[in-house]
Amino acid sequence: MNDESAASTNGAQWTIIKLIRWATSYLNSHDVDSPRATGEILLAHALHLDRIDLYLRFDQPLEAAELRTFKALIKRRIAREPVAYIVGKKEFWSLDFDVNEDVLIPRPETECLVEAALDHLAEITSRRPRRILDLGTGSGAIAVALASQKPHHIYFASDRFQSAVELARRNAGRHDLCRSIHFLVGDWLSSFKGIGDGFDMIVSNPPYIPSDGINVLQPEIYRYEPIAALDGNEDGLACYRRIIKSAHIHLNPDGVLLLEIGHDQREDVQQIVSRVGRYQDFNCAKDYSGYDRVVWMRKRD
Ligand code: GLN
């Protein structure tokens, strides 16, 4: 496509349908996943439309400026930038989240952690609001999803990066949950010394990729997502050690700790839990692909 020719090529105009077809084959030839869907999402973004609206305007010609904007977006995707960062948002738990390169893009498997947390909350019969903490909240995905389902509890969400906390707060605002979630900047549990009572539930999806496994992931991940959100140090387990060692101090009697894990980390994490010796009822749930994904444990009496 030659953008010097403005919105026409050989006298024929670039319409929405022609661009969708062109983008599909161009993205496909660059091995980009889901080329048609990607082309449509980027075109809709360039035109400030919802994707569905493209279908009602197939024959609409593009202005030269719109064409340039679209072409720039396609270039970014060819350079392997994730669609979520290009368009600045991602859906999680059927809610829209703003995302940028300061935070991990929320993953579908993390919905299993939200489900497991909700299952635990469903077992509670008393109406007393519970205190729930999301550690390493990033975009705020977990805290916001939980608060959207169970708004009468009291939520806390922390991250060691101010920029992540700001984005998470914005996402809470987007869903009218600012008053339900208290945001804090801090390194794991260190910022919670002396903040009110303990927690009834602590949830976290910590970084869990072994350091030397990061640059063998897809370029979308290692080139664009924040290393700090991925890197679990040498063996991938460093954050589990820190969280498991101190979470019980901050949990109320009967409080639960729920953690997302890598598909091959259940045994290692269970070993850390037994070594710390402060928990009981260790359990694990699988994700939709059948991999171990979420572990939980109760503070020992
Ligand atoms: N809690 C956020 C999420 O699950 C961020 C997790 C992280 O950065 N490791 O998406």
mmCIF file of C-alpha atoms and ligand atoms in Angstrom:
data_model
loop_
_atom_site.group_PDB
_atom_site.id
_atom_site.type_symbol
_atom_site.label_atom_id
_atom_site.label_comp_id
_atom_site.label_asym_id
_atom_site.label_seq_id
_atom_site.Cartn_x
_atom_site.Cartn_y
_atom_site.Cartn_z
ATOM 1 C CA MET A 1 0.000 0.000 0.000
ATOM 2 C CA ASN A 2 1.376 3.342 -0.971
ATOM 3 C CA ASP A 3 0.246 6.073 1.413
ATOM 4 C CA GLU A 4 1.510 8.842 -0.878
ATOM 5 C CA SER A 5 -1.459 8.056 -3.056
ATOM 6 C CA ALA A 6 -3.698 9.316 -0.285
ATOM 7 C CA ALA A 7 -6.820 7.267 0.009
ATOM 8 C CA SER A 8 -6.810 5.902 -3.478
ATOM 9 C CA THR A 9 -4.754 3.423 -5.407
ATOM 10 C CA ASN A 10 -4.702 3.391 -9.175
ATOM 11 C CA GLY A 11 -7.664 5.696 -9.036
ATOM 12 C CA ALA A 12 -9.619 3.174 -6.937
ATOM 13 C CA GLN A 13 -10.389 4.155 -3.376
ATOM 14 C CA TRP A 14 -9.347 2.286 -0.247
ATOM 15 C CA THR A 15 -12.618 1.310 1.355
ATOM 16 C CA ILE A 16 -13.048 -0.429 4.698
ATOM 17 C CA ILE A 17 -13.625 -3.843 3.136
ATOM 18 C CA LYS A 18 -10.641 -3.515 0.809
ATOM 19 C CA LEU A 19 -8.438 -2.577 3.752
ATOM 20 C CA ILE A 20 -9.678 -5.487 5.845
ATOM 21 C CA ARG A 21 -8.779 -7.856 3.005
ATOM 22 C CA TRP A 22 -5.412 -6.217 2.458
ATOM 23 C CA ALA A 23 -4.557 -6.211 6.184
ATOM 24 C CA THR A 24 -5.585 -9.856 6.591
ATOM 25 C CA SER A 25 -3.240 -11.046 3.906
ATOM 26 C CA TYR A 26 -0.408 -8.678 4.922
ATOM 27 C CA LEU A 27 -0.562 -9.674 8.604
ATOM 28 C CA ASN A 28 -0.853 -13.318 7.604
ATOM 29 C CA SER A 29 2.269 -13.074 5.468
ATOM 30 C CA HIS A 30 4.073 -11.730 8.577
ATOM 31 C CA ASP A 31 2.876 -14.683 10.702
ATOM 32 C CA VAL A 32 0.689 -12.556 12.919
ATOM 33 C CA ASP A 33 -1.959 -14.567 14.813
ATOM 34 C CA SER A 34 -5.633 -14.086 13.935
ATOM 35 C CA PRO A 35 -4.852 -11.758 11.009
ATOM 36 C CA ARG A 36 -8.436 -10.873 10.086
ATOM 37 C CA ALA A 37 -9.503 -10.106 13.648
ATOM 38 C CA THR A 38 -6.295 -8.129 14.220
ATOM 39 C CA GLY A 39 -6.800 -6.120 11.029
ATOM 40 C CA GLU A 40 -10.377 -5.324 12.016
ATOM 41 C CA ILE A 41 -9.484 -4.322 15.576
ATOM 42 C CA LEU A 42 -6.712 -2.015 14.380
ATOM 43 C CA LEU A 43 -8.845 -0.498 11.639
ATOM 44 C CA ALA A 44 -11.691 0.132 14.058
ATOM 45 C CA HIS A 45 -9.205 1.741 16.449
ATOM 46 C CA ALA A 46 -7.785 3.980 13.688
ATOM 47 C CA LEU A 47 -11.288 5.107 12.754
ATOM 48 C CA HIS A 48 -12.551 5.485 16.358
ATOM 49 C CA LEU A 49 -15.263 2.959 15.646
ATOM 50 C CA ASP A 50 -16.433 -0.230 17.346
ATOM 51 C CA ARG A 51 -15.342 -3.285 15.412
ATOM 52 C CA ILE A 52 -18.938 -4.212 14.630
ATOM 53 C CA ASP A 53 -19.450 -0.814 12.952
ATOM 54 C CA LEU A 54 -16.946 -1.731 10.246
ATOM 55 C CA TYR A 55 -19.468 -4.240 8.967
ATOM 56 C CA LEU A 56 -22.049 -1.534 8.458
ATOM 57 C CA ARG A 57 -19.626 0.638 6.501
ATOM 58 C CA PHE A 58 -17.776 -1.767 4.204
ATOM 59 C CA ASP A 59 -17.871 0.623 1.267
ATOM 60 C CA GLN A 60 -16.884 3.749 3.177
ATOM 61 C CA PRO A 61 -13.681 5.241 1.715
ATOM 62 C CA LEU A 62 -10.878 6.322 4.060
ATOM 63 C CA GLU A 63 -9.338 9.781 4.299
ATOM 64 C CA ALA A 64 -5.586 9.951 3.649
ATOM 65 C CA ALA A 65 -4.905 10.744 7.327
ATOM 66 C CA GLU A 66 -6.964 7.740 8.462
ATOM 67 C CA LEU A 67 -5.057 5.535 6.101
ATOM 68 C CA ARG A 68 -1.743 6.768 7.489
ATOM 69 C CA THR A 69 -2.886 6.152 11.053
ATOM 70 C CA PHE A 70 -4.001 2.618 10.183
ATOM 71 C CA LYS A 71 -0.751 1.870 8.400
ATOM 72 C CA ALA A 72 1.235 2.992 11.453
ATOM 73 C CA LEU A 73 -0.780 0.636 13.662
ATOM 74 C CA ILE A 74 -0.171 -2.276 11.284
ATOM 75 C CA LYS A 75 3.563 -1.514 11.370
ATOM 76 C CA ARG A 76 3.544 -1.694 15.173
ATOM 77 C CA ARG A 77 1.839 -5.093 15.100
ATOM 78 C CA ILE A 78 4.310 -6.389 12.496
ATOM 79 C CA ALA A 79 7.051 -5.312 14.926
ATOM 80 C CA ARG A 80 5.297 -7.715 17.368
ATOM 81 C CA GLU A 81 3.754 -5.141 19.670
ATOM 82 C CA PRO A 82 0.719 -6.782 21.311
ATOM 83 C CA VAL A 83 -2.675 -5.547 20.093
ATOM 84 C CA ALA A 84 -3.619 -4.704 23.698
ATOM 85 C CA TYR A 85 -0.793 -2.147 23.968
ATOM 86 C CA ILE A 86 -1.513 -0.724 20.516
ATOM 87 C CA VAL A 87 -5.157 -0.067 21.299
ATOM 88 C CA GLY A 88 -4.468 0.569 25.010
ATOM 89 C CA LYS A 89 -7.030 -1.844 26.361
ATOM 90 C CA LYS A 90 -7.792 -5.472 27.114
ATOM 91 C CA GLU A 91 -10.888 -7.331 28.203
ATOM 92 C CA PHE A 92 -10.681 -9.381 31.404
ATOM 93 C CA TRP A 93 -13.622 -10.915 33.265
ATOM 94 C CA SER A 94 -15.823 -9.290 30.569
ATOM 95 C CA LEU A 95 -14.664 -5.855 31.754
ATOM 96 C CA ASP A 96 -12.542 -3.399 29.772
ATOM 97 C CA PHE A 97 -9.162 -2.506 31.275
ATOM 98 C CA ASP A 98 -6.799 0.242 30.185
ATOM 99 C CA VAL A 99 -3.320 -1.217 29.715
ATOM 100 C CA ASN A 100 0.088 0.156 28.823
ATOM 101 C CA GLU A 101 3.668 -1.084 28.876
ATOM 102 C CA ASP A 102 3.937 -0.463 32.619
ATOM 103 C CA VAL A 103 1.674 -3.428 33.331
ATOM 104 C CA LEU A 104 1.241 -7.037 32.312
ATOM 105 C CA ILE A 105 -1.638 -7.614 29.894
ATOM 106 C CA PRO A 106 -4.258 -9.526 31.923
ATOM 107 C CA ARG A 107 -4.444 -13.160 30.814
ATOM 108 C CA PRO A 108 -7.515 -15.384 30.458
ATOM 109 C CA GLU A 109 -5.974 -17.996 32.800
ATOM 110 C CA THR A 110 -5.921 -15.422 35.597
ATOM 111 C CA GLU A 111 -9.721 -15.594 35.513
ATOM 112 C CA CYS A 112 -9.254 -19.007 37.217
ATOM 113 C CA LEU A 113 -7.698 -17.193 40.178
ATOM 114 C CA VAL A 114 -10.679 -14.842 40.298
ATOM 115 C CA GLU A 115 -13.040 -17.838 40.155
ATOM 116 C CA ALA A 116 -11.216 -19.648 42.952
ATOM 117 C CA ALA A 117 -11.304 -16.487 45.090
ATOM 118 C CA LEU A 118 -15.043 -16.085 44.434
ATOM 119 C CA ASP A 119 -15.634 -19.744 45.382
ATOM 120 C CA HIS A 120 -13.994 -19.058 48.729
ATOM 121 C CA LEU A 121 -16.018 -15.916 49.265
ATOM 122 C CA ALA A 122 -19.208 -17.816 48.436
ATOM 123 C CA GLU A 123 -18.554 -20.169 51.375
ATOM 124 C CA ILE A 124 -18.759 -17.289 53.820
ATOM 125 C CA THR A 125 -22.178 -17.070 55.396
ATOM 126 C CA SER A 126 -21.852 -14.023 57.646
ATOM 127 C CA ARG A 127 -22.561 -10.591 56.138
ATOM 128 C CA ARG A 128 -19.430 -9.039 57.677
ATOM 129 C CA PRO A 129 -17.447 -7.405 54.867
ATOM 130 C CA ARG A 130 -14.132 -9.189 54.355
ATOM 131 C CA ARG A 131 -10.767 -7.537 53.850
ATOM 132 C CA ILE A 132 -9.200 -8.695 50.616
ATOM 133 C CA LEU A 133 -5.742 -7.829 49.306
ATOM 134 C CA ASP A 134 -4.444 -8.141 45.711
ATOM 135 C CA LEU A 135 -0.642 -8.118 45.729
ATOM 136 C CA GLY A 136 1.167 -6.943 42.587
ATOM 137 C CA THR A 137 -2.079 -5.649 41.150
ATOM 138 C CA GLY A 138 -0.620 -4.356 37.832
ATOM 139 C CA SER A 139 -3.600 -3.183 35.769
ATOM 140 C CA GLY A 140 -5.842 -3.910 38.763
ATOM 141 C CA ALA A 141 -7.466 -6.788 36.872
ATOM 142 C CA ILE A 142 -7.919 -9.153 39.838
ATOM 143 C CA ALA A 143 -9.039 -6.591 42.424
ATOM 144 C CA VAL A 144 -11.422 -4.898 39.996
ATOM 145 C CA ALA A 145 -12.913 -8.219 38.825
ATOM 146 C CA LEU A 146 -13.480 -9.349 42.430
ATOM 147 C CA ALA A 147 -14.890 -6.009 43.533
ATOM 148 C CA SER A 148 -17.245 -5.944 40.530
ATOM 149 C CA GLN A 149 -18.692 -9.272 41.680
ATOM 150 C CA LYS A 150 -18.636 -8.710 45.446
ATOM 151 C CA PRO A 151 -18.731 -4.957 45.998
ATOM 152 C CA HIS A 152 -19.586 -5.072 49.727
ATOM 153 C CA HIS A 153 -16.141 -6.357 50.753
ATOM 154 C CA ILE A 154 -13.187 -4.064 51.455
ATOM 155 C CA TYR A 155 -10.406 -4.303 48.900
ATOM 156 C CA PHE A 156 -6.754 -3.323 48.973
ATOM 157 C CA ALA A 157 -4.473 -3.501 45.953
ATOM 158 C CA SER A 158 -0.756 -2.826 45.896
ATOM 159 C CA ASP A 159 2.051 -2.698 43.407
ATOM 160 C CA ARG A 160 5.628 -1.618 43.783
ATOM 161 C CA PHE A 161 5.338 0.692 40.785
ATOM 162 C CA GLN A 162 3.522 3.990 41.142
ATOM 163 C CA SER A 163 2.658 3.984 37.421
ATOM 164 C CA ALA A 164 0.890 0.626 37.782
ATOM 165 C CA VAL A 165 -1.031 1.807 40.839
ATOM 166 C CA GLU A 166 -2.169 4.901 38.938
ATOM 167 C CA LEU A 167 -3.395 2.799 36.035
ATOM 168 C CA ALA A 168 -5.112 0.310 38.359
ATOM 169 C CA ARG A 169 -6.853 3.188 40.126
ATOM 170 C CA ARG A 170 -8.036 4.487 36.751
ATOM 171 C CA ASN A 171 -9.402 1.043 35.912
ATOM 172 C CA ALA A 172 -11.265 0.920 39.227
ATOM 173 C CA GLY A 173 -12.715 4.336 38.342
ATOM 174 C CA ARG A 174 -13.787 3.099 34.911
ATOM 175 C CA HIS A 175 -15.975 0.537 36.667
ATOM 176 C CA ASP A 176 -17.107 2.832 39.442
ATOM 177 C CA LEU A 177 -15.206 0.890 42.104
ATOM 178 C CA CYS A 178 -12.888 3.590 43.420
ATOM 179 C CA ARG A 179 -14.554 3.607 46.784
ATOM 180 C CA SER A 180 -14.310 -0.190 47.182
ATOM 181 C CA ILE A 181 -10.581 -0.516 46.481
ATOM 182 C CA HIS A 182 -7.753 1.143 48.416
ATOM 183 C CA PHE A 183 -4.569 1.396 46.375
ATOM 184 C CA LEU A 184 -1.053 1.440 47.798
ATOM 185 C CA VAL A 185 2.451 1.571 46.380
ATOM 186 C CA GLY A 186 4.688 -1.015 48.019
ATOM 187 C CA ASP A 187 6.825 -4.071 47.680
ATOM 188 C CA TRP A 188 4.698 -7.134 48.401
ATOM 189 C CA LEU A 189 3.576 -7.069 52.017
ATOM 190 C CA SER A 190 6.112 -4.578 53.318
ATOM 191 C CA SER A 191 3.735 -1.610 52.936
ATOM 192 C CA PHE A 192 1.086 -3.256 55.093
ATOM 193 C CA LYS A 193 2.887 -3.179 58.412
ATOM 194 C CA GLY A 194 0.466 -1.593 60.822
ATOM 195 C CA ILE A 195 -2.396 -0.933 58.363
ATOM 196 C CA GLY A 196 -5.531 -1.772 60.366
ATOM 197 C CA ASP A 197 -6.486 -5.371 60.932
ATOM 198 C CA GLY A 198 -5.353 -8.403 59.027
ATOM 199 C CA PHE A 199 -6.794 -9.685 55.779
ATOM 200 C CA ASP A 200 -9.300 -12.460 55.274
ATOM 201 C CA MET A 201 -7.950 -13.164 51.819
ATOM 202 C CA ILE A 202 -4.722 -12.396 49.983
ATOM 203 C CA VAL A 203 -4.555 -13.045 46.229
ATOM 204 C CA SER A 204 -1.658 -12.621 43.846
ATOM 205 C CA ASN A 205 -0.509 -13.411 40.352
ATOM 206 C CA PRO A 206 3.194 -12.798 40.928
ATOM 207 C CA PRO A 207 5.945 -12.900 38.288
ATOM 208 C CA TYR A 208 6.840 -16.564 37.905
ATOM 209 C CA ILE A 209 8.950 -17.061 34.776
ATOM 210 C CA PRO A 210 12.539 -18.214 35.466
ATOM 211 C CA SER A 211 14.898 -15.400 34.332
ATOM 212 C CA ASP A 212 16.534 -17.428 31.588
ATOM 213 C CA GLY A 213 13.130 -18.512 30.235
ATOM 214 C CA ILE A 214 12.005 -14.994 29.404
ATOM 215 C CA ASN A 215 13.726 -14.399 26.088
ATOM 216 C CA VAL A 216 12.540 -17.710 24.708
ATOM 217 C CA LEU A 217 8.933 -16.570 25.125
ATOM 218 C CA GLN A 218 7.123 -14.928 22.208
ATOM 219 C CA PRO A 219 8.641 -11.563 21.193
ATOM 220 C CA GLU A 220 5.262 -9.957 22.013
ATOM 221 C CA ILE A 221 6.000 -10.807 25.642
ATOM 222 C CA TYR A 222 9.724 -10.319 26.129
ATOM 223 C CA ARG A 223 10.039 -7.221 23.971
ATOM 224 C CA TYR A 224 7.011 -5.366 25.253
ATOM 225 C CA GLU A 225 5.683 -6.589 28.591
ATOM 226 C CA PRO A 226 7.413 -5.295 31.749
ATOM 227 C CA ILE A 227 10.200 -7.650 32.831
ATOM 228 C CA ALA A 228 9.378 -6.874 36.457
ATOM 229 C CA ALA A 229 5.930 -8.407 35.940
ATOM 230 C CA LEU A 230 7.354 -11.614 34.452
ATOM 231 C CA ASP A 231 10.694 -12.344 36.086
ATOM 232 C CA GLY A 232 10.540 -14.746 39.035
ATOM 233 C CA ASN A 233 14.345 -14.863 39.334
ATOM 234 C CA GLU A 234 16.612 -17.843 38.758
ATOM 235 C CA ASP A 235 14.080 -20.611 39.381
ATOM 236 C CA GLY A 236 10.908 -18.540 38.909
ATOM 237 C CA LEU A 237 9.943 -19.052 42.561
ATOM 238 C CA ALA A 238 11.432 -16.009 44.309
ATOM 239 C CA CYS A 239 8.132 -14.134 44.691
ATOM 240 C CA TYR A 240 6.354 -17.207 46.070
ATOM 241 C CA ARG A 241 9.051 -17.530 48.747
ATOM 242 C CA ARG A 242 8.582 -13.904 49.787
ATOM 243 C CA ILE A 243 4.806 -13.910 49.742
ATOM 244 C CA ILE A 244 4.343 -17.282 51.456
ATOM 245 C CA LYS A 245 6.888 -16.398 54.146
ATOM 246 C CA SER A 246 5.029 -13.275 55.227
ATOM 247 C CA ALA A 247 1.365 -13.639 54.152
ATOM 248 C CA HIS A 248 0.357 -15.647 57.253
ATOM 249 C CA ILE A 249 1.442 -12.742 59.479
ATOM 250 C CA HIS A 250 -1.112 -10.526 57.709
ATOM 251 C CA LEU A 251 -3.925 -13.066 57.483
ATOM 252 C CA ASN A 252 -6.735 -13.250 60.019
ATOM 253 C CA PRO A 253 -7.450 -16.637 61.630
ATOM 254 C CA ASP A 254 -8.925 -18.857 58.915
ATOM 255 C CA GLY A 255 -7.648 -16.403 56.236
ATOM 256 C CA VAL A 256 -6.792 -17.765 52.781
ATOM 257 C CA LEU A 257 -3.883 -17.140 50.440
ATOM 258 C CA LEU A 258 -4.531 -17.767 46.728
ATOM 259 C CA LEU A 259 -1.763 -17.681 44.145
ATOM 260 C CA GLU A 260 -1.562 -18.120 40.397
ATOM 261 C CA ILE A 261 1.308 -20.456 39.454
ATOM 262 C CA GLY A 262 3.119 -21.601 36.328
ATOM 263 C CA HIS A 263 1.845 -24.915 34.946
ATOM 264 C CA ASP A 264 4.825 -26.874 36.337
ATOM 265 C CA GLN A 265 5.251 -25.152 39.705
ATOM 266 C CA ARG A 266 2.712 -26.874 41.968
ATOM 267 C CA GLU A 267 5.146 -29.221 43.679
ATOM 268 C CA ASP A 268 7.803 -26.549 44.179
ATOM 269 C CA VAL A 269 5.295 -24.120 45.633
ATOM 270 C CA GLN A 270 3.835 -26.834 47.863
ATOM 271 C CA GLN A 271 7.339 -27.501 49.167
ATOM 272 C CA ILE A 272 7.833 -23.826 50.014
ATOM 273 C CA VAL A 273 4.480 -23.878 51.814
ATOM 274 C CA SER A 274 5.411 -26.936 53.917
ATOM 275 C CA ARG A 275 8.814 -25.524 54.744
ATOM 276 C CA VAL A 276 7.244 -22.283 56.018
ATOM 277 C CA GLY A 277 4.869 -24.491 58.023
ATOM 278 C CA ARG A 278 2.198 -21.858 58.754
ATOM 279 C CA TYR A 279 -0.573 -23.082 56.464
ATOM 280 C CA GLN A 280 -3.001 -25.966 56.144
ATOM 281 C CA ASP A 281 -5.437 -27.279 53.496
ATOM 282 C CA PHE A 282 -3.121 -26.740 50.512
ATOM 283 C CA ASN A 283 -5.049 -27.204 47.267
ATOM 284 C CA CYS A 284 -4.637 -26.679 43.539
ATOM 285 C CA ALA A 285 -7.018 -25.991 40.623
ATOM 286 C CA LYS A 286 -6.387 -26.418 36.927
ATOM 287 C CA ASP A 287 -7.024 -23.883 34.181
ATOM 288 C CA TYR A 288 -9.219 -24.463 31.106
ATOM 289 C CA SER A 289 -6.313 -26.089 29.276
ATOM 290 C CA GLY A 290 -5.914 -28.628 32.087
ATOM 291 C CA TYR A 291 -2.727 -27.126 33.596
ATOM 292 C CA ASP A 292 -2.189 -26.567 37.314
ATOM 293 C CA ARG A 293 -2.842 -22.847 37.634
ATOM 294 C CA VAL A 294 -4.082 -21.751 41.055
ATOM 295 C CA VAL A 295 -3.058 -22.863 44.538
ATOM 296 C CA TRP A 296 -4.622 -21.873 47.818
ATOM 297 C CA MET A 297 -3.958 -22.516 51.468
ATOM 298 C CA ARG A 298 -5.479 -21.527 54.788
ATOM 299 C CA LYS A 299 -3.597 -19.967 57.638
ATOM 300 C CA ARG A 300 -2.881 -22.691 60.212
ATOM 301 C CA ASP A 301 -4.793 -22.498 63.519
HETATM 302 N N1 GLN B 1 -2.196 -8.846 38.870
HETATM 303 C C1 GLN B 1 -1.993 -8.500 37.513
HETATM 304 C C2 GLN B 1 -2.602 -9.555 36.614
HETATM 305 O O1 GLN B 1 -2.901 -10.628 37.019
HETATM 306 C C3 GLN B 1 -0.499 -8.321 37.218
HETATM 307 C C4 GLN B 1 0.297 -9.563 37.458
HETATM 308 C C5 GLN B 1 1.779 -9.365 37.230
HETATM 309 O O2 GLN B 1 2.214 -8.268 36.885
HETATM 310 N N2 GLN B 1 2.535 -10.420 37.390
HETATM 311 O O3 GLN B 1 -2.812 -9.353 35.437
#
